[in-house]
Coordinates of C-alpha atoms and ligand atoms in Angstrom, one line a residue:
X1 CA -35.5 -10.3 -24.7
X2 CA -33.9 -11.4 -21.3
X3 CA -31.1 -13.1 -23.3
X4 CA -30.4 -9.8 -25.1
X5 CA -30.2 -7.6 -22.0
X6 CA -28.1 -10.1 -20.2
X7 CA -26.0 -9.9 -23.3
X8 CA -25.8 -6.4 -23.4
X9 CA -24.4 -5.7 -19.3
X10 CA -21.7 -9.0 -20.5
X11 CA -20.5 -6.4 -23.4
X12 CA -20.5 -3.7 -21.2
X13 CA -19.0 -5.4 -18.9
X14 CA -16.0 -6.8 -20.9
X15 CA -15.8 -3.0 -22.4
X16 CA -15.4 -1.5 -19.4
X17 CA -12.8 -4.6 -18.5
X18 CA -11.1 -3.8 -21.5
X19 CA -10.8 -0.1 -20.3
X20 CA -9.4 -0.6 -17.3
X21 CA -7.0 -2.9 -18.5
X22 CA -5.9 -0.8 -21.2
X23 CA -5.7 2.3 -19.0
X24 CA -3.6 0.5 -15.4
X25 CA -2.1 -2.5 -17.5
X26 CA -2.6 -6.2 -16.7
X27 CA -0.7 -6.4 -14.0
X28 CA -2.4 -3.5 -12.0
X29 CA -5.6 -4.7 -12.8
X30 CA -5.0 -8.6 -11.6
X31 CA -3.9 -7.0 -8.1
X32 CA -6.9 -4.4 -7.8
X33 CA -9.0 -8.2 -8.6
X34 CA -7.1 -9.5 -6.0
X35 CA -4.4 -7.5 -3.8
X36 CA -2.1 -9.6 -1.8
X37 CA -1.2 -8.0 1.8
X38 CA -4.9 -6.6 2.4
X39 CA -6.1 -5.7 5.9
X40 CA -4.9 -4.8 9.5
X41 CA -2.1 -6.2 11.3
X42 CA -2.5 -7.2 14.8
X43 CA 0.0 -5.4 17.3
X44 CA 2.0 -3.8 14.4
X45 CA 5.3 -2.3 15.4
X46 CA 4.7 0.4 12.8
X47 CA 1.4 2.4 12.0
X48 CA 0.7 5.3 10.0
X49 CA -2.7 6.5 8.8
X50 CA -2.5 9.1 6.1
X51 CA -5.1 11.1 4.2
X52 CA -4.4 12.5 0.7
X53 CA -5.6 15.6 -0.9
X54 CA -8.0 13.5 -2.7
X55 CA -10.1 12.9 0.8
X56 CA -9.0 9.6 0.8
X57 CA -6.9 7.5 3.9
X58 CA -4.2 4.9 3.3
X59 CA -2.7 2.8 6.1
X60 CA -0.1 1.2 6.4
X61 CA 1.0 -1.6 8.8
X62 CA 4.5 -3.2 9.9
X63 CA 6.0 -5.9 12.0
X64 CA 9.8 -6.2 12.0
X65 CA 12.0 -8.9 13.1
X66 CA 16.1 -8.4 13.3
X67 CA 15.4 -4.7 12.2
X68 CA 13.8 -5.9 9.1
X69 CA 10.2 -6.2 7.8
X70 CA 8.4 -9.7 8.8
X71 CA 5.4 -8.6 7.9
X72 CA 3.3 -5.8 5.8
X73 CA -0.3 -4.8 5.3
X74 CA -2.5 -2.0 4.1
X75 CA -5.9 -0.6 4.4
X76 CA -7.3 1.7 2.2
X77 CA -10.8 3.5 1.5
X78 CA -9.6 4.9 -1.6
X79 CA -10.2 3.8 -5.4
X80 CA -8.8 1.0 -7.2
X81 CA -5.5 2.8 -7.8
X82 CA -4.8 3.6 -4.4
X83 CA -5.6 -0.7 -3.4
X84 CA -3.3 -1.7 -6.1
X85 CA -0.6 1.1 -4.7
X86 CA -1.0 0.4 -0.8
X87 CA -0.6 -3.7 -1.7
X88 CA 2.6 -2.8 -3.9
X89 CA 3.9 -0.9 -1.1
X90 CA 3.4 -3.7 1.9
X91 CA 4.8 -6.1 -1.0
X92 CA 7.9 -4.0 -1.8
X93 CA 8.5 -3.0 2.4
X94 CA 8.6 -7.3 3.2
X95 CA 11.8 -8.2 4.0
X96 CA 13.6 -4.5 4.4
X97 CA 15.5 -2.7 6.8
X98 CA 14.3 1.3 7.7
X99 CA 17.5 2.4 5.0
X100 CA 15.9 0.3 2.3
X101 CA 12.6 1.2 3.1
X102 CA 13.3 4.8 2.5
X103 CA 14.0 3.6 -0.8
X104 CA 10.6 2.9 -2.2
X105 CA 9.3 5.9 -3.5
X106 CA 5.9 7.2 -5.3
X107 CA 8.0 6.9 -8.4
X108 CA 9.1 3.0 -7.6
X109 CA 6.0 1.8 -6.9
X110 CA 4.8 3.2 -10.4
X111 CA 7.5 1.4 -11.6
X112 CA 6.4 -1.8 -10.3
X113 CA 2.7 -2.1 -11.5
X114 CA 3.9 -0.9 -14.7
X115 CA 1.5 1.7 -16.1
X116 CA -0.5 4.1 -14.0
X117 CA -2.8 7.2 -15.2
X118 CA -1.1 10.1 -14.6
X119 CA -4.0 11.3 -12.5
X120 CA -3.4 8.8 -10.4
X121 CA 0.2 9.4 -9.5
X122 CA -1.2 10.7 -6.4
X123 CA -2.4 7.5 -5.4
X124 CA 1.6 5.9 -5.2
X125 CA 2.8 8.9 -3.3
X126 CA 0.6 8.2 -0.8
X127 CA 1.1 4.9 -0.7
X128 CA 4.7 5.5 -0.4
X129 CA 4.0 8.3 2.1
X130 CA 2.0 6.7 4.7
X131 CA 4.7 3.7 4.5
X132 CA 7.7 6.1 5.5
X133 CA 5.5 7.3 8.5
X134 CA 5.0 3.9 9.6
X135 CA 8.7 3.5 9.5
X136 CA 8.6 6.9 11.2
X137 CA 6.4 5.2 14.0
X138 CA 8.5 2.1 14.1
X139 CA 11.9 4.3 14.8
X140 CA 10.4 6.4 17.4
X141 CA 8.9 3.2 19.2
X142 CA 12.2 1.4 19.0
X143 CA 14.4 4.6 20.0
X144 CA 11.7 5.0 23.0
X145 CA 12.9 1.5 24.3
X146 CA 16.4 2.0 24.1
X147 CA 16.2 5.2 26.1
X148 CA 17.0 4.5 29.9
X149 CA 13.5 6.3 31.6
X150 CA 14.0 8.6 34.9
X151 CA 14.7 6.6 37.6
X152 CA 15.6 3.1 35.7
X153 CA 18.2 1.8 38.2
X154 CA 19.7 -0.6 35.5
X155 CA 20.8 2.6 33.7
X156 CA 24.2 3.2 33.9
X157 CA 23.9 6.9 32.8
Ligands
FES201 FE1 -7.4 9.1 -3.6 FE2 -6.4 7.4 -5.3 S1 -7.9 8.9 -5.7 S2 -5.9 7.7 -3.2

């Protein structure tokens, strides 16, 4: 009897596996297993939180070195889709100056994992979203410090 209900949850289990896999693609689903780029940054020099219409946040984190990306994380309290977007989105912002990070799009990072429902489209223009307002953050940071402040008697202004 025990055997037969354990048996019964594997099935489901594998069914529902099966689902999944059929409905994001293999490549989405090994990344919602195990995203790379998970988790806060310390002291990023970009940050944006976002929420979507859906209710739920995505976060986005960014260090730069040389004006490019050293360094790229998100957070996310959303479903599986939005994990497997916000880690495509840190992936595809390593290594990318502010020009070339304009270029990853809701649409690219669909391209990337392959196959996504289209109900959760959503999901990579969020992803995509929150990542241009931590560029967004980064700029406005970076403009602030090249800006002589009132009073700075090194300016030359
Ligand atoms: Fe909200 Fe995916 S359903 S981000």
């Amino acid at each position: 009897m025990g055997d037969s209900i354990e048996d019964f949850v594997q099935e489901l289990q594998n069914r529902i596996t099966e689902e999944i896999k059929e409905a994001y693609g293999e490549i989405a689903y090994e990344r919602w297993l195990n995203p790379p780029n998970r988790g806060a940054l310390p002291a990023p020099d970009g940050h944006a939180v976002l929420r979507g219409v859906c209710g739920d946040t995505m976060e986005i984190f960014l260090q730069f070195e040389n004006d490019r990306v050293s360094n790229a994380s998100f957070q996310t309290d959303g479903c599986g889709a939005s994990i497997v977007c916000g880690s495509f989105a840190a992936e595809m912002a390593l290594g990318k100056s502010p020009d070339e990070l304009l270029e990853i799009t809701g649409e690219s990072i669909m391209e990337s994992l392959g196959k996504l429902p289209k109900n959760d489209a959503h999901c990579a223009f969020l992803a995509a979203e929150t990542l241009h307002e931590a560029l967004n953050d980064y700029m406005i940071k970076e403009t602030r410090k090249s800006k002589p402040t009132p009073g700075d008697s090194t300016s030359n202004s």
